[in-house]
mmCIF file of C-alpha atoms in Angstrom:
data_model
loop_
_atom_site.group_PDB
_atom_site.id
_atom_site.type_symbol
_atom_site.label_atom_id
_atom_site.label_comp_id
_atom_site.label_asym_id
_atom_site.label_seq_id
_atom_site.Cartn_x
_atom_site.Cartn_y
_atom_site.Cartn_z
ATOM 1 C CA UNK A 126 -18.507 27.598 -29.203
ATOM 2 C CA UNK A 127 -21.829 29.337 -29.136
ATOM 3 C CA UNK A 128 -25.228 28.702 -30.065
ATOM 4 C CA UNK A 129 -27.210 31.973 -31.197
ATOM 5 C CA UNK A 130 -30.393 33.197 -32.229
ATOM 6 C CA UNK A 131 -32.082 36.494 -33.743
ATOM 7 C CA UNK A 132 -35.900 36.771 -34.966
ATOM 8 C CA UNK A 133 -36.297 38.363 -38.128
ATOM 9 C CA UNK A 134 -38.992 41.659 -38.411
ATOM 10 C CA UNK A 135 -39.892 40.898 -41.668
ATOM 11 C CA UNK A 136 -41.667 43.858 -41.945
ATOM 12 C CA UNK A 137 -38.625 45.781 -42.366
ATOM 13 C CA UNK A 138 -37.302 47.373 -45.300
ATOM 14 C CA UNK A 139 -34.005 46.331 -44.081
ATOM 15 C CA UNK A 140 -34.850 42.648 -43.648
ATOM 16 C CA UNK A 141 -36.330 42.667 -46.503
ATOM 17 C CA UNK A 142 -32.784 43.690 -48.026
ATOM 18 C CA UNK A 143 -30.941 40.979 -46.235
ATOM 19 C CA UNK A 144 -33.469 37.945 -47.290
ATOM 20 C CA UNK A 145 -33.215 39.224 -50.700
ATOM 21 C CA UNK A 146 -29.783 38.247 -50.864
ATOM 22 C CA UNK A 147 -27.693 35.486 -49.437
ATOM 23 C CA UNK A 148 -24.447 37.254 -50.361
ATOM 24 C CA UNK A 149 -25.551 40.470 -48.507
ATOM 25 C CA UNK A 150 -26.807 38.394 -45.427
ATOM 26 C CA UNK A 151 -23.237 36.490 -45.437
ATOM 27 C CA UNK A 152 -21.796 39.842 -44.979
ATOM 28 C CA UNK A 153 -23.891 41.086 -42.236
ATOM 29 C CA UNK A 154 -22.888 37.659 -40.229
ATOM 30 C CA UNK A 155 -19.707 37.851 -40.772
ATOM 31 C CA UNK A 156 -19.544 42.033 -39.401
ATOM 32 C CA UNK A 157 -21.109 40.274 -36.135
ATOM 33 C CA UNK A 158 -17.421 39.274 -35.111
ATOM 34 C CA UNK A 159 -15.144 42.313 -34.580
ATOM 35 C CA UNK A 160 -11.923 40.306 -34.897
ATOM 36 C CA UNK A 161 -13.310 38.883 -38.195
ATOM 37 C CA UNK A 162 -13.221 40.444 -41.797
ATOM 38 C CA UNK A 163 -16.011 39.344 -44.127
ATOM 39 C CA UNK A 164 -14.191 37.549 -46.446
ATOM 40 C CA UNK A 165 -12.174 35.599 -43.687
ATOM 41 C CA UNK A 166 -12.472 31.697 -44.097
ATOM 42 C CA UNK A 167 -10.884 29.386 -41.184
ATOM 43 C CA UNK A 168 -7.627 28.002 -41.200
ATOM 44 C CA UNK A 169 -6.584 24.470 -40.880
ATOM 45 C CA UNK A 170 -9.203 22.440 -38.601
ATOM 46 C CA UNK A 171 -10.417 25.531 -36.750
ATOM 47 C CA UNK A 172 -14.459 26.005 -36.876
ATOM 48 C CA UNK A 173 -16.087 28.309 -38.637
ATOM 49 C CA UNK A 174 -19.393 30.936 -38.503
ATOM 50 C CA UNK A 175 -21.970 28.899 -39.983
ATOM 51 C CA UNK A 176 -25.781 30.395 -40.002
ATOM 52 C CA UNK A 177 -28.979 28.937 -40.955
ATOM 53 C CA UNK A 178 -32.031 31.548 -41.809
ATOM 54 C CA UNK A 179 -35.505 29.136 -40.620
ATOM 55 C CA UNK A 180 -38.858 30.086 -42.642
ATOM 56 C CA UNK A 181 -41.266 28.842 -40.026
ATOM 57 C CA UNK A 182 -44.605 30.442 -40.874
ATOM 58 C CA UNK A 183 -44.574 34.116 -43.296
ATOM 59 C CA UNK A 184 -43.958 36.455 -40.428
ATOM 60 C CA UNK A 185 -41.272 34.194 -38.350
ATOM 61 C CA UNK A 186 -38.062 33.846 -39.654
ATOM 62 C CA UNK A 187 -35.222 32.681 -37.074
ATOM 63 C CA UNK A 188 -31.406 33.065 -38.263
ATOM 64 C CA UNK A 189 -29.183 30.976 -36.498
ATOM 65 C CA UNK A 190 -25.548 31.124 -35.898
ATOM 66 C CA UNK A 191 -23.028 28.743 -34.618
ATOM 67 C CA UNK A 192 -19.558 30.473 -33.659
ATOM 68 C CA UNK A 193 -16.158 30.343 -32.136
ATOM 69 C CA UNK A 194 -16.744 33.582 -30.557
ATOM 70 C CA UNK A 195 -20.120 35.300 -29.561
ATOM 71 C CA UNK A 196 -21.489 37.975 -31.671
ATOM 72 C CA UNK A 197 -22.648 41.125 -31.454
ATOM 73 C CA UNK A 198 -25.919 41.692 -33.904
ATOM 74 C CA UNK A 199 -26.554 44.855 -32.774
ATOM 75 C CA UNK A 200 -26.331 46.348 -36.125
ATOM 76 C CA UNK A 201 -28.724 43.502 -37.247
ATOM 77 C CA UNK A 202 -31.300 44.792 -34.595
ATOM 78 C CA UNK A 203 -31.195 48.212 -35.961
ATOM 79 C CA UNK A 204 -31.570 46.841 -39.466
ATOM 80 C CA UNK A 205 -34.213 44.296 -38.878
ATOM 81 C CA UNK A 206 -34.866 43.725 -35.697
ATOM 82 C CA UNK A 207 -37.045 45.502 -33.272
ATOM 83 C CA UNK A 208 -34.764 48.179 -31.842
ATOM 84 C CA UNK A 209 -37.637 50.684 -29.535
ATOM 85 C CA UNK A 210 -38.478 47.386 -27.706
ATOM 86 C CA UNK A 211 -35.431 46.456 -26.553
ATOM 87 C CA UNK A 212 -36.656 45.095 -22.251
ATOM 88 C CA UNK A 213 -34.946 42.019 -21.185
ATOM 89 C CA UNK A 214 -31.972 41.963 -23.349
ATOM 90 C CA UNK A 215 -30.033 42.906 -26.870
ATOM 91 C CA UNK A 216 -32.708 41.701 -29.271
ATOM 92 C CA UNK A 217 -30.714 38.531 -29.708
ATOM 93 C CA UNK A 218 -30.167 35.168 -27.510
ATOM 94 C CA UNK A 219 -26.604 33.556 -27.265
ATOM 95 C CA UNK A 220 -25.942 30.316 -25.396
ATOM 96 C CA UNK A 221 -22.621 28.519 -24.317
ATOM 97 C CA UNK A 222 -22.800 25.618 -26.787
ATOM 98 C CA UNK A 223 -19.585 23.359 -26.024
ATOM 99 C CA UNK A 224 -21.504 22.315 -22.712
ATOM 100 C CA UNK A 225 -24.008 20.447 -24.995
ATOM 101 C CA UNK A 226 -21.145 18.967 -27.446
ATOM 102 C CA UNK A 227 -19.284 17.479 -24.958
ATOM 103 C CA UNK A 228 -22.267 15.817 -23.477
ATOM 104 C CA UNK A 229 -23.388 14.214 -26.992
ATOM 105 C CA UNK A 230 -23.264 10.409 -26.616
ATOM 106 C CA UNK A 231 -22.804 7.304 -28.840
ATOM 107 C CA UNK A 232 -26.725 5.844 -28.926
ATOM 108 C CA UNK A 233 -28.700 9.175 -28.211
ATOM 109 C CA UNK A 234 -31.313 9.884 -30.186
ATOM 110 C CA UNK A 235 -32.645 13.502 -31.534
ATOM 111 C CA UNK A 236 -34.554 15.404 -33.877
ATOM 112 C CA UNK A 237 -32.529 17.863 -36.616
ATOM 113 C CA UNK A 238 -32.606 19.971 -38.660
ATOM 114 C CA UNK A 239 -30.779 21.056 -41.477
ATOM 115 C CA UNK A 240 -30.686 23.346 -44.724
ATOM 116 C CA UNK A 241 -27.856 22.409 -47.063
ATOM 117 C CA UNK A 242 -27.176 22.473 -50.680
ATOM 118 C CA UNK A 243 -27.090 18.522 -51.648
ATOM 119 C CA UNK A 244 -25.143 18.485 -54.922
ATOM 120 C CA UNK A 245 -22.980 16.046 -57.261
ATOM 121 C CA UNK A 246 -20.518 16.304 -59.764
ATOM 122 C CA UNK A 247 -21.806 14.778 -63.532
ATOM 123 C CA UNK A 248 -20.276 15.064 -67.050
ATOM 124 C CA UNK A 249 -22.217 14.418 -70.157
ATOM 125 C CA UNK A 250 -19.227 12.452 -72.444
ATOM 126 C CA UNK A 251 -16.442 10.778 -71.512
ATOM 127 C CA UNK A 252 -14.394 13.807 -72.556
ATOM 128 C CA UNK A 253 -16.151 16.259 -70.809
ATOM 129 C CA UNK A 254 -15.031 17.883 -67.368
ATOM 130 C CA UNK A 255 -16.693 17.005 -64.521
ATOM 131 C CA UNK A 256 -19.692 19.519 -63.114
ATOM 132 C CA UNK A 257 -21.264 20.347 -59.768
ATOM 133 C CA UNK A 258 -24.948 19.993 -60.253
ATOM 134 C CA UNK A 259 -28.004 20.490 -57.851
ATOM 135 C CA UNK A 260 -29.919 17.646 -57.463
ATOM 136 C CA UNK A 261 -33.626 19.104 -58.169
ATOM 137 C CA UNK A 262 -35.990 15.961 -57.265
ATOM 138 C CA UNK A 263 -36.876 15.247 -53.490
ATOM 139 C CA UNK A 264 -35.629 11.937 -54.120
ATOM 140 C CA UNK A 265 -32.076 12.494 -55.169
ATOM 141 C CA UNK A 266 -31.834 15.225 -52.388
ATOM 142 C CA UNK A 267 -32.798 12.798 -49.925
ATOM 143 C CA UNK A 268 -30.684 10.329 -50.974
ATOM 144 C CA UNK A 269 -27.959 13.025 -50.520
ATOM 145 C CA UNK A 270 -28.132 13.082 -47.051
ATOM 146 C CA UNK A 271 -28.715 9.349 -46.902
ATOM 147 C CA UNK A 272 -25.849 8.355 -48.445
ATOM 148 C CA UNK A 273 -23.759 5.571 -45.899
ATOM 149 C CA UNK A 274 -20.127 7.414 -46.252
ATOM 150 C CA UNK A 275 -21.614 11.250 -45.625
ATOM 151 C CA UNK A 276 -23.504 9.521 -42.511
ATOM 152 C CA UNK A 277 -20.726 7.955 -41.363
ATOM 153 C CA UNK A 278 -18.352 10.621 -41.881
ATOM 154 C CA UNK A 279 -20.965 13.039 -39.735
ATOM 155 C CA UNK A 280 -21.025 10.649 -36.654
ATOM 156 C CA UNK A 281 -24.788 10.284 -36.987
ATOM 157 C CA UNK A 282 -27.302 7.492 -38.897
ATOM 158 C CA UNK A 283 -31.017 8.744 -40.024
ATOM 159 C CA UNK A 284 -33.595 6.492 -38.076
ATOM 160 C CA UNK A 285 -36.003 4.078 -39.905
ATOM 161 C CA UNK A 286 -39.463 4.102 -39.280
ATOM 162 C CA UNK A 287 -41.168 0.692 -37.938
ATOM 163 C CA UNK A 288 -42.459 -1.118 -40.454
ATOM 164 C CA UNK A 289 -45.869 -0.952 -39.202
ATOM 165 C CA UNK A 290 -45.373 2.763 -39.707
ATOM 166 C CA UNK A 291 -44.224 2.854 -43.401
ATOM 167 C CA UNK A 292 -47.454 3.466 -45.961
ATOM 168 C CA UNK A 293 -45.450 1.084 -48.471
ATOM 169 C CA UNK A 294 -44.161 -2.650 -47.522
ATOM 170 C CA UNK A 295 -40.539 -2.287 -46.334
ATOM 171 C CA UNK A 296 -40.567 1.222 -47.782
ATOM 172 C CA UNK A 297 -40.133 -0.680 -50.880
ATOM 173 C CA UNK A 298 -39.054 0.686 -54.457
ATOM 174 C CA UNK A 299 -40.374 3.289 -56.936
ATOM 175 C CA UNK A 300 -39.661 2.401 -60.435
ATOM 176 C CA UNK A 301 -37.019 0.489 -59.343
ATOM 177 C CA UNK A 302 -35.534 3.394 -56.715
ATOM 178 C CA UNK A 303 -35.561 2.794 -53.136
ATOM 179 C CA UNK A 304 -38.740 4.925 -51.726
ATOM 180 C CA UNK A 305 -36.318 7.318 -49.058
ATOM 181 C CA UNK A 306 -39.457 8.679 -47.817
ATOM 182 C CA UNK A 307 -41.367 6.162 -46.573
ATOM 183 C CA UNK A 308 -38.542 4.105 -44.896
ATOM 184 C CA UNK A 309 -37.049 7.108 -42.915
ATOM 185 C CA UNK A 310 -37.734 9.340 -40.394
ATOM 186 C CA UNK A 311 -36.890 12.416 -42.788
ATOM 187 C CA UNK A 312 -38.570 14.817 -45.184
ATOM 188 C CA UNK A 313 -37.124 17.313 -47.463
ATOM 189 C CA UNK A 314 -38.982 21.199 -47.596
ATOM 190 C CA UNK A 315 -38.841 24.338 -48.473
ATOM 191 C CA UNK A 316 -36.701 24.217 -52.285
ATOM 192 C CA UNK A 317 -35.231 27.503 -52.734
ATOM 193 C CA UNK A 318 -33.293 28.687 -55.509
ATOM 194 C CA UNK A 319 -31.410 32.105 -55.152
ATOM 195 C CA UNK A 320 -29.314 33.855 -57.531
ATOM 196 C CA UNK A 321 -27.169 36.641 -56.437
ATOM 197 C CA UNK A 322 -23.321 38.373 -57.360
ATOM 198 C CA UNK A 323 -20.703 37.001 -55.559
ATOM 199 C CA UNK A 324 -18.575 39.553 -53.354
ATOM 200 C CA UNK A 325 -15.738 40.731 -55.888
ATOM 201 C CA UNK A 326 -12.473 43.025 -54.874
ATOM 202 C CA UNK A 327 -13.105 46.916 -56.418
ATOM 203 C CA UNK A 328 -12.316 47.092 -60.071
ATOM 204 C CA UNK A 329 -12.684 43.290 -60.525
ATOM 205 C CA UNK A 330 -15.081 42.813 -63.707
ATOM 206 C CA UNK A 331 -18.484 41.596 -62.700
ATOM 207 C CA UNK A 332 -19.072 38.086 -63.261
ATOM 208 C CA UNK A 333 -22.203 35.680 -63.785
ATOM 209 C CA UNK A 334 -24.077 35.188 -60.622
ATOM 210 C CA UNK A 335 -23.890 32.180 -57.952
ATOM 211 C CA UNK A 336 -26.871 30.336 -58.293
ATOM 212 C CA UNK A 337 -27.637 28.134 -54.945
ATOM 213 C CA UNK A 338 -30.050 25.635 -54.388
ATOM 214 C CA UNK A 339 -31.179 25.095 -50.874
ATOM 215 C CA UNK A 340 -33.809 22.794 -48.975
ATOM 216 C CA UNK A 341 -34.258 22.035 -45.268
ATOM 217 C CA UNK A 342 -34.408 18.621 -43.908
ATOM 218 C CA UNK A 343 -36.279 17.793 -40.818
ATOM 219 C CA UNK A 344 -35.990 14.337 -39.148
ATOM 220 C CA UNK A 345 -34.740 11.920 -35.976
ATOM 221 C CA UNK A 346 -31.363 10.610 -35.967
ATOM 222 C CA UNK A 347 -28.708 8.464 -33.959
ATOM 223 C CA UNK A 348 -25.279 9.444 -32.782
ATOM 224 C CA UNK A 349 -22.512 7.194 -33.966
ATOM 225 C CA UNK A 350 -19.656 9.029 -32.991
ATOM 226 C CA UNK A 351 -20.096 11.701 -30.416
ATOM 227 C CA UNK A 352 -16.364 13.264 -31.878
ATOM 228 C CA UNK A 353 -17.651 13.615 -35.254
ATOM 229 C CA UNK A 354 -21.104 14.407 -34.317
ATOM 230 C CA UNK A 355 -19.702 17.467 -32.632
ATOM 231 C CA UNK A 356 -17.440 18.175 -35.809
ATOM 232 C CA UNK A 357 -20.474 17.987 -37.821
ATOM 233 C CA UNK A 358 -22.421 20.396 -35.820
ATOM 234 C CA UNK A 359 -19.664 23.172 -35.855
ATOM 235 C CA UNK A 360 -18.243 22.759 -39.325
ATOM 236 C CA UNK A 361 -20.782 21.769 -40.951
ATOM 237 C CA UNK A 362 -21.953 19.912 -43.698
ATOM 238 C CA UNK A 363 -21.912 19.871 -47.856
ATOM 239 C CA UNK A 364 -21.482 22.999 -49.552
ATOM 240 C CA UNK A 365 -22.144 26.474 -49.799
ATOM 241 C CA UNK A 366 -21.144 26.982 -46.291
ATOM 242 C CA UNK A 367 -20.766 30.978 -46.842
ATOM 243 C CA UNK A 368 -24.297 31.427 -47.937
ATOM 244 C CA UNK A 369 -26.597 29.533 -45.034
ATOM 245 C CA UNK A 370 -26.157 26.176 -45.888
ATOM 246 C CA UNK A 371 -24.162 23.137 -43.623
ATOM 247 C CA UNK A 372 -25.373 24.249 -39.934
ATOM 248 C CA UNK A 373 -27.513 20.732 -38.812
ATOM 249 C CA UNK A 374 -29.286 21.454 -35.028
ATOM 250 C CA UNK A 375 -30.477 19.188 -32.544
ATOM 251 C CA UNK A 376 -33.229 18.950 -30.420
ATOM 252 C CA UNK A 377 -34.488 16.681 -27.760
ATOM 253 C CA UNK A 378 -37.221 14.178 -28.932
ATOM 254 C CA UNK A 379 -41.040 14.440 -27.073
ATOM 255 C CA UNK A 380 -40.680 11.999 -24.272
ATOM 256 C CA UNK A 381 -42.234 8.559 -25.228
ATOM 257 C CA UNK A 382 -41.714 9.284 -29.166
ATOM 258 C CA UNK A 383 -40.911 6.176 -30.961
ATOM 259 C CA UNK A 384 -40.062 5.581 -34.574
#
């Protein structure tokens, strides 16, 4: 497995192209793997190309990929990189990952981060089909992430803060709803909603467009179970894999922090 990733010149008509559209940017990913067609999807348990695009500050945006095979983003250089200042390498930085995922243990504790596309199914009768549905409020999207079986199926629990740290008494309720944010070490940022035409074969009518909602969740968690922390981290989690949701990261926590 391998660990990659390409800055974004946003000042780039090109870039500008790709972060216009998740569908186009799917495509671009997926051309990064000569032995892959864009419209390949894994087979049985095998991991998949799952990419993340970061919106750190207006001019610095960060896509991330986690692979099977290392890429070659040469074309996205040309498109939206900076090709003419090309020094100490190809414009990109790739890194061995299984060395890290086989040294994930049962107790560790890191910072994350993930952009996913926390939904749930509703119906409005009793007659009515079932629906996917976004979950809109900060509340219900953390509570996505927090829910006990999806933790426990991802090897990993989200950290409570000390109660001397919470700004309500045992992070408490909200009209009757547990307050998510102020008992765990998690936020929820940057909502996006994108709308864009789903990848059809030539002659196929044109259909309505996918419409995806995203947000990114920062926070501190604990491994449970190294085996499916490390299935988590290169298959992902919820939906919308395709389109730059399900890839969580880790990163090492300042020394000293506490909860």
């Amino acid at each position: 497995m391998y660990l990659t990733r390409f800055r974004v010149n946003t000042a780039r008509t090109g870039a500008r192209r790709l972060l216009s559209s998740r569908q186009v940017l799917h495509a671009a990913v997926m051309s990064s793997f000569p032995a892959l067609l864009p419209n390949d999807q894994p087979t049985g348990d095998a991991p998949r190309v799952l990419w993340r695009l970061d919106h750190n500050a207006p001019g610095e945006v960060l896509l991330y990929l986690v692979s099977p095979d290392a890429p070659d983003l040469t074309h996205l250089v040309e498109q939206a990189g900076w090709p003419t200042a090309l020094v100490d390498g190809p414009g990109w930085q790739t890194r061995a990952y299984t060395p890290f995922l086989d040294n994930l243990t049962a107790g560790a504790h890191w910072g994350f981060r993930l952009t996913a596309n926390p939904v749930h199914h509703i119906r409005r009768t009793d007659n009515e089909l079932r629906k996917r549905t976004a979950h809109l409020t900060p509340h219900h999207q953390m509570g996505w992430l927090l829910d006990p079986t999806r933790q426990e199926r991802g090897g990993f629990r989200i950290l409570e803060k000390a109660k001397d740290k919470r700004l309500l008494p045992e992070g408490t309720t909200h009209q009757g709803h547990e307050h998510h944010g102020d008992r765990y070490q998690l936020t929820v940022r940057d909502h996006r909603t994108s709308a864009f035409d789903k990848a059809r074969p030539a002659g196929a009518r044109r259909g309505k467009p996918v419409t995806l909602v995203t947000v990114t969740y920062d926070g501190r968690l604990e491994v449970t179970d190294p085996d499916l922390m490390r299935r988590t981290l290169t298959h992902g989690i919820g939906k919308a894999k395709a389109y730059g949701c399900g890839l969580m990261t880790l990163a090492p926590l300042p020394q000293g922090a506490t909860p």
